[in-house]
Amino acid sequence: MRKRIFYSICAVALACLLLFSVCVVALVYSSATRDGFENLRSGAATLATGYQAQGQAFLQQAAPANNRITLIAPDGTVLYDNRENPATLENHAGRPEVAAAMQTGAGSAQRMSGTFGERQLYHALRLADGNILRLAMEADSVLAQALRLVPWLLLIAVGLVAAASLAARWISGKLLRPLARLDLDDPLGTQTYDELAPLLRKLAAQQQRIAAQLAEMQARRQEFELVTDCMDEGLIVLGARGQVLSLNASARRILNTDADIADAPPLLSIARDLVLDEAVKQVLAGQGGHTVLEAAGRHYQVLLNPTRQGGTVTGAVLLLVDETEKLQAEQHRREFTANVSHELKTPLTSISGYAELIQTGTAKPEDVAGFAGRIQAESSRLVALVEDIIRLSRLDEKDPSLQKVQVELLGLAEQVAESLAPAAAQKETALLVNGEGCAILGAPSILTEILYNLAENAIRYSPPRSTVTIRVQRQPGGARLVVEDDGPGIPPQHRQRVFERFYRVDKSHSRQSGGTGLGLAIVKNGARFHGGTVELEPARPRGSRFIVTLPLAGN
Ligand code: ADP
């Protein structure tokens, strides 16, 4: 700014200087010309007086050194010239000053002298004898006048440049000071010069527009965050360079980050996962897709889609969906199918083996009855297994035919004990039921299953002459069913896993005694079907205690 002002001032000053110089030179030139003619006129008059008195001889002796004197006859012949030989000079009748003097008595002219090649001023005067007396002098050319002024003009130019520099400093300071003081947040509140007022008004209007747009953007952003923060899925919005523009609450939880995204950090600094990084590179190249992200032991399906504007990729949207349960369920289903196939195959193989022995007549007649008995036992196992599988799948699918009604648990426990009395009697096990009357809303068939499986296991896995107790306890808001035995108990490392399908602590004992490996899984799912839980803890001094907690409403 200062430089521009300096150059402008210099240009104007030098232009003025140039114009001024031209005018001065012109004035000096015209004044010098005027003075020259004046001198010639008075010189010519003096010479004319002398000539009249003394004749041509006067001219020769009185000729001034810096003037040329020429005496011309009325026919133009040069009679005398103090600088040149008159014989060599041409006829001067045609010279304008001479012609004018012949006609009017006096004449003046200026021109470049053909004789001397310089600018000459001429004044001619008609003498009394008819001859013409011409006086001439050299005059400076305009250039010579100007050249004489050059040193002065240079001096003035240097002075002007210095003055321009000072003026530029002063003017720019004066112009810029109010601009430097300008408060962009409140342009109209700043005291400046009037010429800035339109600019300030524009600034203020623009400021208002920007503030309104900013407020609207913030409101939209808050709205967006409010909506996306309610999502269970993680949502990440990326810019064109992969920088994080938005991260909802679920995405923060999944990536375990509280990163500040105000500076739009790269995604890799938040989620250090190279597979995800590769997928992000692809989506930013315009190719949508999906990948899997593992974080804190959970599996997330990541769906990546590019965002486009006019065909150009402007960023990407990432959706993180928790698929842990789904994957686990798939895994459980696969394991369950493999286990079921295995469990079915064992009895079927022995049934088909025994049947083949009988059919081919390989079996001795006295063994046939025994083989048939084994076929019958294996078939019963198969039936029990299939029934347990059906029960489990009904629970898994929340079979709508499982209606909930008021169930009196103490009465139910007594019925179960009654149906297990023969099995208990066989092992001389004391099967006791105690507790208090307690009714809940539940599915009677499932509650029976729960009690039956727990009590049957207690009898099955306890040594003969043990004691098995079923207790019904009322609790605020629910009921507790406790099935306790004084058998060998379940070692701590198995306690969590016995509720898994087909998990057995002692495989051979379980199979021998007709266990399907699904009893406790049915208990767990049955409790869950009622909104309850099942826990296993060691009994004192020994044995197992299964505690089923059921809410009153049985939801
Ligand atoms: P199973 O049909 O084999 O009994 P369950 O799911 O009912 O299958 O039980 C799983 C395993 O838990 C059993 O195989 C057994 O080893 C163990 N178990 C269950 N109840 C008891 C108990 N009262 N005492 C000792 N072990 C038990």
Coordinates of C-alpha atoms and ligand atoms in Angstrom, one line a residue:
M1 CA 0.0 0.0 0.0
R2 CA 2.8 2.4 1.0
K3 CA 4.8 1.5 -2.1
R4 CA 1.8 2.1 -4.3
I5 CA 1.1 5.5 -2.7
F6 CA 4.8 6.4 -3.1
Y7 CA 4.8 5.4 -6.8
S8 CA 1.6 7.3 -7.5
I9 CA 2.8 10.5 -5.7
C10 CA 6.2 10.2 -7.6
A11 CA 4.5 9.7 -10.9
V12 CA 2.2 12.7 -10.4
A13 CA 5.0 14.9 -9.1
L14 CA 7.3 14.0 -12.0
A15 CA 4.5 14.6 -14.5
C16 CA 3.9 18.0 -12.9
L17 CA 7.6 18.6 -13.0
L18 CA 7.8 17.8 -16.6
L19 CA 4.8 20.0 -17.5
F20 CA 6.2 22.8 -15.4
S21 CA 9.6 22.4 -17.1
V22 CA 8.1 22.6 -20.5
C23 CA 6.1 25.7 -19.5
V24 CA 9.2 27.3 -18.0
V25 CA 11.3 26.6 -21.1
A26 CA 8.6 27.9 -23.3
L27 CA 8.3 31.1 -21.3
V28 CA 12.1 31.6 -21.0
Y29 CA 12.4 31.0 -24.7
S30 CA 9.7 33.4 -25.7
S31 CA 11.0 36.0 -23.3
A32 CA 14.6 35.6 -24.6
T33 CA 13.3 35.9 -28.2
R34 CA 11.3 39.1 -27.3
D35 CA 14.4 40.6 -25.6
G36 CA 16.6 39.6 -28.6
F37 CA 14.3 41.4 -31.0
E38 CA 14.2 44.4 -28.7
N39 CA 18.0 44.5 -28.7
L40 CA 18.2 44.2 -32.4
R41 CA 15.6 47.0 -32.9
S42 CA 17.5 49.4 -30.7
G43 CA 20.9 48.3 -32.2
A44 CA 19.6 48.8 -35.7
A45 CA 18.2 52.3 -34.9
T46 CA 21.6 53.4 -33.4
L47 CA 23.5 52.0 -36.4
A48 CA 21.0 53.7 -38.8
T49 CA 21.7 57.0 -37.2
G50 CA 25.5 56.5 -37.4
Y51 CA 25.2 55.3 -41.1
Q52 CA 23.3 58.4 -42.1
A53 CA 25.9 60.6 -40.6
Q54 CA 29.1 58.7 -41.6
G55 CA 28.1 56.2 -44.3
Q56 CA 29.1 52.6 -44.6
A57 CA 32.4 53.2 -42.9
F58 CA 30.5 53.6 -39.6
L59 CA 29.1 50.2 -39.9
Q60 CA 32.5 48.7 -40.2
Q61 CA 33.9 50.4 -37.1
A62 CA 30.8 50.2 -35.0
A63 CA 29.7 46.7 -35.6
P64 CA 29.0 45.0 -32.3
A65 CA 30.9 41.7 -31.8
N66 CA 27.9 39.5 -31.2
N67 CA 25.7 40.9 -34.0
R68 CA 25.9 40.3 -37.7
I69 CA 25.4 43.4 -39.8
T70 CA 24.4 43.2 -43.3
L71 CA 23.8 46.1 -45.7
I72 CA 21.5 45.3 -48.6
A73 CA 20.8 47.3 -51.7
P74 CA 17.2 47.9 -52.7
D75 CA 17.5 45.2 -55.4
G76 CA 18.6 42.7 -52.8
T77 CA 22.4 42.7 -53.5
V78 CA 24.4 42.4 -50.3
L79 CA 26.7 45.5 -50.1
Y80 CA 28.3 44.8 -46.8
D81 CA 28.4 42.0 -44.2
N82 CA 30.7 42.0 -41.2
R83 CA 30.9 38.2 -41.1
E84 CA 30.9 37.1 -44.7
N85 CA 32.3 38.3 -48.0
P86 CA 29.4 40.1 -49.6
A87 CA 30.5 38.8 -53.1
T88 CA 29.8 35.2 -52.0
L89 CA 26.3 36.0 -50.6
E90 CA 23.2 35.4 -52.7
N91 CA 20.6 38.0 -53.3
H92 CA 18.7 38.8 -50.0
A93 CA 15.6 40.4 -51.5
G94 CA 13.6 37.3 -50.8
R95 CA 14.5 37.2 -47.0
P96 CA 11.2 37.9 -45.2
E97 CA 12.6 40.6 -42.9
V98 CA 14.3 42.3 -45.9
A99 CA 11.1 42.1 -48.0
A100 CA 9.0 43.5 -45.1
A101 CA 11.5 46.3 -44.5
M102 CA 11.4 47.2 -48.2
Q103 CA 7.7 47.4 -48.1
T104 CA 7.0 48.8 -44.6
G105 CA 10.3 50.3 -43.5
A106 CA 11.1 47.5 -40.9
G107 CA 10.7 43.8 -40.6
S108 CA 11.7 41.0 -38.2
A109 CA 12.0 37.3 -38.6
Q110 CA 13.6 34.3 -37.0
R111 CA 14.7 31.1 -38.6
M112 CA 17.5 28.7 -39.0
S113 CA 20.2 30.5 -40.8
G114 CA 21.1 28.9 -44.1
T115 CA 24.6 30.4 -43.7
F116 CA 25.4 29.4 -40.0
G117 CA 23.0 26.6 -39.4
E118 CA 21.8 28.2 -36.2
R119 CA 18.6 29.9 -35.1
Q120 CA 19.0 33.5 -35.9
L121 CA 16.9 36.6 -35.1
Y122 CA 16.8 39.2 -37.8
H123 CA 15.7 42.8 -37.8
A124 CA 15.8 44.8 -41.0
L125 CA 15.4 48.6 -41.3
R126 CA 15.1 50.7 -44.5
L127 CA 17.6 53.5 -44.4
A128 CA 17.0 57.0 -45.9
D129 CA 19.1 56.1 -49.0
G130 CA 16.8 53.1 -49.7
N131 CA 19.4 50.5 -48.6
I132 CA 18.3 48.0 -46.0
L133 CA 20.3 47.6 -42.8
R134 CA 19.8 44.2 -41.3
L135 CA 21.0 43.2 -37.8
A136 CA 21.1 39.6 -36.8
M137 CA 22.0 37.7 -33.7
E138 CA 22.1 34.0 -32.6
A139 CA 19.4 32.8 -30.3
D140 CA 19.5 29.7 -28.1
S141 CA 17.3 26.8 -29.4
V142 CA 14.6 25.5 -27.1
L143 CA 16.7 22.4 -26.4
A144 CA 19.6 24.6 -25.3
Q145 CA 17.3 26.5 -23.1
A146 CA 16.0 23.3 -21.6
L147 CA 19.5 21.8 -21.2
R148 CA 20.5 24.7 -19.2
L149 CA 17.6 24.0 -16.8
V150 CA 18.4 20.2 -16.5
P151 CA 20.6 20.3 -13.3
W152 CA 17.9 22.4 -11.6
L153 CA 15.2 20.1 -12.7
L154 CA 17.2 17.1 -11.4
L155 CA 17.6 18.8 -8.1
I156 CA 13.9 19.5 -7.9
A157 CA 13.1 15.9 -9.0
V158 CA 15.3 14.5 -6.1
G159 CA 13.5 16.8 -3.7
L160 CA 10.1 15.7 -5.1
V161 CA 11.0 12.0 -4.7
A162 CA 12.0 12.6 -1.1
A163 CA 8.9 14.7 -0.4
A164 CA 6.8 11.9 -2.1
S165 CA 8.3 9.3 0.1
L166 CA 7.5 11.3 3.2
A167 CA 4.0 12.1 1.9
A168 CA 3.5 8.4 1.1
R169 CA 4.5 7.4 4.6
W170 CA 2.2 10.0 6.1
I171 CA -0.8 9.3 3.8
S172 CA -0.6 5.5 4.0
G173 CA -0.3 5.8 7.8
K174 CA -3.3 8.0 7.9
L175 CA -5.2 5.7 5.5
L176 CA -4.2 2.5 7.2
R177 CA -4.6 3.4 10.8
P178 CA -8.4 3.3 10.9
L179 CA -8.3 0.0 8.9
A180 CA -5.9 -1.5 11.5
R181 CA -8.3 -0.4 14.2
L182 CA -11.2 -2.0 12.4
D183 CA -13.3 -4.4 14.6
L184 CA -14.5 -7.0 12.2
D185 CA -17.1 -8.3 14.7
D186 CA -18.6 -4.8 14.8
P187 CA -17.5 -2.9 11.7
L188 CA -20.1 -0.1 12.2
G189 CA -18.9 0.6 15.7
T190 CA -15.4 1.6 14.5
Q191 CA -14.6 5.3 14.0
T192 CA -13.1 5.8 10.6
Y193 CA -13.3 8.3 7.7
D194 CA -16.5 8.7 5.8
E195 CA -15.2 7.2 2.6
L196 CA -15.0 3.8 4.4
A197 CA -18.6 3.9 5.4
P198 CA -20.0 1.9 2.4
L199 CA -17.3 -0.7 2.8
L200 CA -18.1 -1.0 6.5
R201 CA -21.8 -1.3 5.8
K202 CA -21.1 -4.1 3.4
L203 CA -18.8 -5.8 5.9
A204 CA -21.5 -5.5 8.6
A205 CA -24.2 -7.0 6.3
Q206 CA -21.8 -9.8 5.3
Q207 CA -21.0 -10.4 9.0
Q208 CA -24.7 -10.7 9.7
R209 CA -25.2 -13.1 6.8
I210 CA -22.3 -15.3 8.0
A211 CA -23.5 -15.3 11.6
A212 CA -27.0 -16.4 10.4
Q213 CA -25.5 -19.1 8.2
L214 CA -23.3 -20.3 11.0
A215 CA -26.1 -20.4 13.5
E216 CA -28.2 -22.4 11.0
M217 CA -25.3 -24.8 10.3
Q218 CA -24.8 -25.3 14.0
A219 CA -28.5 -26.0 14.6
R220 CA -28.4 -28.5 11.8
R221 CA -25.3 -30.1 13.1
Q222 CA -26.8 -30.4 16.6
E223 CA -30.0 -31.9 15.1
F224 CA -27.8 -34.4 13.2
E225 CA -25.8 -35.3 16.3
L226 CA -29.0 -35.6 18.4
V227 CA -30.5 -38.1 15.9
T228 CA -27.3 -40.0 15.2
D229 CA -26.4 -40.2 18.9
C230 CA -29.6 -42.2 19.5
M231 CA -28.5 -44.8 17.0
D232 CA -27.2 -48.2 18.3
E233 CA -25.0 -48.4 15.2
G234 CA -21.8 -46.4 14.9
L235 CA -21.9 -43.7 12.3
I236 CA -18.7 -42.1 11.0
V237 CA -18.7 -39.3 8.3
L238 CA -15.4 -38.8 6.5
G239 CA -14.1 -36.0 4.3
A240 CA -12.4 -36.4 1.0
R241 CA -9.0 -36.9 2.6
G242 CA -10.3 -39.5 5.1
Q243 CA -10.5 -36.9 7.9
V244 CA -13.3 -37.5 10.5
L245 CA -16.0 -34.9 10.2
S246 CA -18.6 -36.6 12.4
L247 CA -18.5 -39.4 15.0
N248 CA -21.7 -40.4 16.8
A249 CA -21.9 -41.7 20.4
S250 CA -22.0 -45.4 19.4
A251 CA -19.0 -45.0 17.1
R252 CA -17.1 -43.4 20.0
R253 CA -18.1 -46.2 22.3
I254 CA -17.1 -48.9 19.7
L255 CA -13.7 -47.2 19.0
N256 CA -13.2 -46.4 22.7
T257 CA -12.3 -42.8 21.9
D258 CA -13.1 -39.4 23.2
A259 CA -11.1 -37.7 20.4
D260 CA -11.8 -34.1 19.7
I261 CA -12.9 -34.0 16.0
A262 CA -12.9 -30.2 15.8
D263 CA -9.6 -30.4 13.9
A264 CA -10.9 -33.3 11.7
P265 CA -8.2 -35.9 12.6
P266 CA -7.5 -38.7 10.2
L267 CA -9.6 -41.9 10.9
L268 CA -6.4 -43.9 11.4
S269 CA -5.4 -41.9 14.4
I270 CA -8.7 -42.9 16.1
A271 CA -9.2 -46.4 14.8
R272 CA -5.8 -48.1 14.4
D273 CA -7.0 -50.9 12.2
L274 CA -5.1 -51.5 8.9
V275 CA -8.0 -53.6 7.3
L276 CA -10.4 -50.7 8.0
D277 CA -7.8 -48.2 6.7
E278 CA -7.5 -50.2 3.5
A279 CA -11.3 -50.3 3.1
V280 CA -11.4 -46.5 3.7
K281 CA -8.9 -45.9 1.0
Q282 CA -11.0 -47.9 -1.4
V283 CA -14.2 -46.1 -0.5
L284 CA -12.5 -42.7 -1.0
A285 CA -11.5 -44.0 -4.4
G286 CA -15.2 -44.3 -5.1
Q287 CA -15.7 -48.0 -4.4
G288 CA -18.2 -48.8 -1.6
G289 CA -17.9 -52.1 0.3
H290 CA -17.9 -53.7 3.7
T291 CA -15.4 -55.1 6.1
V292 CA -15.3 -56.5 9.7
L293 CA -13.9 -54.6 12.6
E294 CA -13.0 -56.4 15.9
A295 CA -13.0 -54.1 18.9
A296 CA -13.0 -55.1 22.6
G297 CA -13.9 -58.7 21.8
R298 CA -16.9 -57.7 19.7
H299 CA -17.4 -58.0 16.0
Y300 CA -18.7 -55.1 13.9
Q301 CA -19.8 -55.2 10.3
V302 CA -18.6 -52.0 8.7
L303 CA -20.6 -50.8 5.7
L304 CA -18.7 -48.1 3.7
N305 CA -20.3 -45.9 1.1
P306 CA -18.8 -43.0 -0.8
T307 CA -20.5 -39.6 -0.8
R308 CA -20.5 -37.9 -4.2
Q309 CA -21.2 -34.4 -5.5
G310 CA -21.4 -34.0 -9.3
G311 CA -19.6 -37.3 -9.8
T312 CA -16.6 -36.4 -7.6
V313 CA -16.1 -38.3 -4.3
T314 CA -16.4 -35.8 -1.5
G315 CA -16.0 -38.3 1.4
A316 CA -17.6 -41.4 2.8
V317 CA -20.1 -42.7 5.4
L318 CA -19.3 -45.6 7.6
L319 CA -21.9 -47.6 9.4
L320 CA -20.7 -49.9 12.2
V321 CA -23.3 -52.7 13.1
D322 CA -22.7 -54.9 16.0
E323 CA -22.9 -58.5 14.8
T324 CA -21.4 -60.2 17.8
E325 CA -24.6 -61.9 18.9
K326 CA -25.5 -62.9 15.4
L327 CA -22.1 -64.4 14.8
Q328 CA -22.2 -66.1 18.2
A329 CA -25.7 -67.4 17.5
E330 CA -24.5 -68.7 14.1
Q331 CA -21.5 -70.3 15.8
H332 CA -23.8 -71.9 18.4
R333 CA -26.2 -73.2 15.8
R334 CA -23.3 -74.8 13.9
E335 CA -22.0 -76.4 17.0
F336 CA -25.5 -77.5 18.1
T337 CA -26.1 -79.1 14.7
A338 CA -22.7 -80.9 14.8
N339 CA -23.5 -82.0 18.4
V340 CA -27.0 -83.2 17.6
S341 CA -25.7 -85.2 14.6
H342 CA -23.1 -86.8 16.9
E343 CA -25.6 -87.5 19.7
L344 CA -28.1 -89.1 17.3
K345 CA -25.5 -91.1 15.5
T346 CA -24.2 -93.0 18.6
P347 CA -27.5 -94.6 19.6
L348 CA -28.6 -95.1 15.9
T349 CA -25.3 -96.9 15.2
S350 CA -25.8 -99.3 18.1
I351 CA -29.6 -99.8 17.2
S352 CA -28.7 -100.6 13.6
G353 CA -25.8 -102.9 14.8
Y354 CA -28.1 -104.9 17.1
A355 CA -30.9 -105.1 14.5
E356 CA -28.4 -106.3 11.9
L357 CA -27.2 -109.1 14.3
I358 CA -30.8 -110.2 14.8
Q359 CA -31.7 -109.9 11.1
T360 CA -28.8 -111.9 9.8
G361 CA -29.3 -114.6 12.4
T362 CA -25.7 -114.0 13.7
A363 CA -27.1 -113.4 17.2
K364 CA -27.7 -116.5 19.3
P365 CA -31.4 -117.0 20.0
E366 CA -30.8 -116.6 23.8
D367 CA -29.1 -113.2 23.1
V368 CA -31.9 -111.8 21.0
A369 CA -34.0 -110.7 24.0
G370 CA -31.0 -108.8 25.5
F371 CA -30.3 -107.1 22.1
A372 CA -33.9 -106.1 21.8
G373 CA -33.7 -104.6 25.3
R374 CA -30.6 -102.6 24.2
I375 CA -32.4 -101.5 21.1
Q376 CA -35.3 -100.4 23.2
A377 CA -32.9 -98.5 25.7
E378 CA -31.1 -96.7 22.8
S379 CA -34.5 -95.8 21.2
S380 CA -35.7 -94.4 24.5
R381 CA -32.5 -92.3 24.6
L382 CA -33.2 -91.2 21.1
V383 CA -36.7 -90.2 22.0
A384 CA -35.6 -88.4 25.1
L385 CA -32.9 -86.6 23.1
V386 CA -35.4 -85.6 20.3
E387 CA -37.9 -84.4 23.0
D388 CA -35.3 -82.3 24.6
I389 CA -34.3 -80.8 21.3
I390 CA -37.9 -80.0 20.6
R391 CA -38.3 -78.4 24.0
L392 CA -35.2 -76.3 23.5
S393 CA -36.3 -75.1 20.0
R394 CA -39.7 -74.2 21.4
L395 CA -38.0 -72.1 24.0
D396 CA -35.5 -70.6 21.4
E397 CA -38.4 -69.6 19.2
K398 CA -40.6 -68.5 22.1
D399 CA -43.4 -70.8 21.0
P400 CA -46.7 -68.8 21.2
S401 CA -48.5 -72.0 22.3
L402 CA -46.6 -71.7 25.6
Q403 CA -49.4 -69.8 27.4
K404 CA -48.7 -68.2 30.8
V405 CA -51.1 -68.8 33.6
Q406 CA -51.1 -68.6 37.4
V407 CA -48.9 -71.4 38.6
E408 CA -48.6 -72.5 42.3
L409 CA -44.9 -73.4 42.5
L410 CA -45.1 -75.4 45.8
G411 CA -47.9 -77.7 44.3
L412 CA -45.9 -78.0 41.1
A413 CA -42.7 -79.0 43.1
E414 CA -44.8 -81.7 44.9
Q415 CA -46.1 -83.1 41.6
V416 CA -42.5 -83.3 40.2
A417 CA -41.3 -85.0 43.4
E418 CA -44.1 -87.5 43.0
S419 CA -43.3 -88.3 39.5
L420 CA -39.6 -88.8 40.5
A421 CA -40.4 -90.9 43.5
P422 CA -39.7 -94.2 41.7
A423 CA -36.2 -93.0 40.6
A424 CA -35.5 -91.7 44.1
A425 CA -36.7 -94.9 45.6
Q426 CA -34.5 -96.9 43.3
K427 CA -31.4 -95.2 44.8
E428 CA -32.9 -94.9 48.2
T429 CA -32.6 -91.2 47.9
A430 CA -34.6 -89.0 50.2
L431 CA -36.5 -86.5 48.0
L432 CA -37.9 -83.7 50.1
V433 CA -40.1 -80.7 49.2
N434 CA -40.4 -77.7 51.5
G435 CA -41.0 -74.0 51.4
E436 CA -44.1 -71.7 51.2
G437 CA -46.9 -71.3 48.7
C438 CA -46.0 -69.0 45.9
A439 CA -47.8 -68.3 42.7
I440 CA -46.3 -66.7 39.6
L441 CA -47.5 -66.1 36.1
G442 CA -45.7 -68.7 34.0
A443 CA -45.8 -71.6 31.5
P444 CA -46.6 -74.7 33.7
S445 CA -44.9 -77.2 31.2
I446 CA -41.7 -75.2 31.3
L447 CA -41.7 -74.7 35.0
T448 CA -42.2 -78.5 35.4
E449 CA -39.3 -79.1 33.1
I450 CA -37.1 -76.9 35.1
L451 CA -37.9 -78.6 38.4
Y452 CA -37.9 -82.0 36.9
N453 CA -34.5 -81.7 35.2
L454 CA -32.8 -80.2 38.3
A455 CA -34.3 -82.8 40.7
E456 CA -33.6 -85.7 38.3
N457 CA -30.0 -84.5 37.9
A458 CA -29.6 -84.3 41.6
I459 CA -30.9 -87.9 42.1
R460 CA -28.9 -89.1 39.1
Y461 CA -25.5 -87.7 40.0
S462 CA -25.7 -88.2 43.8
P463 CA -24.7 -91.5 45.3
P464 CA -27.4 -93.8 46.7
R465 CA -29.0 -92.8 50.0
S466 CA -28.4 -89.1 49.4
T467 CA -30.8 -86.3 50.2
V468 CA -32.3 -84.1 47.5
T469 CA -34.3 -81.0 48.6
I470 CA -36.6 -78.9 46.5
R471 CA -37.4 -75.6 48.2
V472 CA -39.9 -72.9 47.1
Q473 CA -39.2 -69.5 48.6
R474 CA -41.3 -66.3 48.1
Q475 CA -39.3 -63.2 47.6
P476 CA -40.3 -59.5 47.2
G477 CA -41.4 -59.4 43.5
G478 CA -40.7 -63.0 42.7
A479 CA -39.9 -66.6 43.6
R480 CA -36.9 -68.7 44.2
L481 CA -36.7 -72.4 43.4
V482 CA -33.8 -74.1 45.1
V483 CA -32.8 -77.7 44.2
E484 CA -30.0 -79.0 46.5
D485 CA -28.3 -82.3 46.9
D486 CA -25.4 -83.6 49.0
G487 CA -23.8 -85.5 46.1
P488 CA -20.3 -84.9 44.7
G489 CA -21.0 -81.4 43.5
I490 CA -19.7 -79.8 40.3
P491 CA -16.0 -78.6 40.2
P492 CA -15.7 -74.8 39.9
Q493 CA -14.1 -74.9 36.4
H494 CA -17.3 -76.6 35.1
R495 CA -19.9 -74.5 36.9
Q496 CA -20.4 -71.9 34.1
R497 CA -20.3 -74.4 31.3
V498 CA -22.7 -77.0 32.5
F499 CA -25.6 -74.8 31.2
E500 CA -24.2 -75.1 27.6
R501 CA -25.8 -77.5 25.3
F502 CA -24.3 -81.0 25.4
Y503 CA -21.8 -80.0 28.0
R504 CA -21.2 -82.8 30.5
V505 CA -18.8 -83.0 33.4
D506 CA -18.5 -86.8 33.2
K507 CA -19.5 -87.9 29.7
S508 CA -19.7 -91.6 30.2
H509 CA -21.7 -91.3 33.5
S510 CA -24.2 -89.0 31.9
R511 CA -24.8 -91.2 28.9
Q512 CA -25.0 -94.4 31.0
S513 CA -27.6 -92.9 33.2
G514 CA -29.6 -91.7 30.2
G515 CA -28.7 -88.0 30.3
T516 CA -29.1 -86.1 27.0
G517 CA -26.7 -83.2 27.9
L518 CA -29.5 -80.7 27.3
G519 CA -31.2 -80.8 30.8
L520 CA -29.5 -77.7 32.2
A521 CA -29.7 -75.8 28.9
I522 CA -33.4 -76.3 29.0
V523 CA -33.4 -75.0 32.7
K524 CA -31.4 -71.9 31.7
N525 CA -33.6 -71.1 28.7
G526 CA -36.8 -71.9 30.7
A527 CA -35.7 -69.4 33.4
R528 CA -34.9 -66.8 30.7
F529 CA -38.3 -67.5 29.1
H530 CA -39.8 -66.3 32.4
G531 CA -37.5 -63.3 32.7
G532 CA -35.5 -65.1 35.4
T533 CA -32.1 -66.5 36.0
V534 CA -30.4 -69.7 37.2
E535 CA -27.3 -69.9 39.3
L536 CA -25.2 -72.7 40.6
E537 CA -23.3 -72.7 43.8
P538 CA -21.7 -75.4 46.0
A539 CA -23.9 -76.7 48.8
R540 CA -22.5 -77.0 52.4
P541 CA -20.8 -79.2 53.3
R542 CA -20.9 -80.8 49.9
G543 CA -23.2 -81.1 46.9
S544 CA -24.7 -78.7 44.4
R545 CA -27.3 -76.0 44.8
F546 CA -29.2 -74.7 41.8
I547 CA -31.1 -71.5 42.4
V548 CA -33.8 -70.4 39.9
T549 CA -35.1 -66.9 40.4
L550 CA -38.4 -66.0 38.7
P551 CA -40.1 -62.7 38.7
L552 CA -43.8 -62.6 39.8
A553 CA -45.2 -61.5 36.5
G554 CA -43.3 -64.1 34.7
N555 CA -42.5 -61.8 31.8
Ligands
ADP1 P1 -27.3 -84.5 31.4 O1 -28.4 -84.8 30.6 O2 -26.0 -85.0 31.0 O3 -27.6 -84.5 32.8 P2 -27.4 -81.7 32.0 O4 -27.4 -80.5 31.1 O5 -28.6 -81.9 32.8 O6 -27.1 -82.9 31.1 O7 -26.2 -81.6 33.0 C1 -25.0 -81.3 32.4 C2 -23.9 -81.9 33.3 O8 -23.8 -81.3 34.5 C3 -24.1 -83.3 33.6 O9 -23.6 -84.2 32.6 C4 -23.4 -83.5 34.9 O10 -22.1 -83.9 34.6 C5 -23.5 -82.2 35.6 N1 -24.5 -82.1 36.6 C6 -25.8 -81.7 36.5 N2 -26.4 -81.7 37.7 C7 -25.6 -82.2 38.6 C8 -25.7 -82.4 40.0 N3 -26.7 -82.2 40.7 N4 -24.6 -82.9 40.6 C9 -23.4 -83.2 39.9 N5 -23.3 -83.0 38.6 C10 -24.4 -82.5 37.9

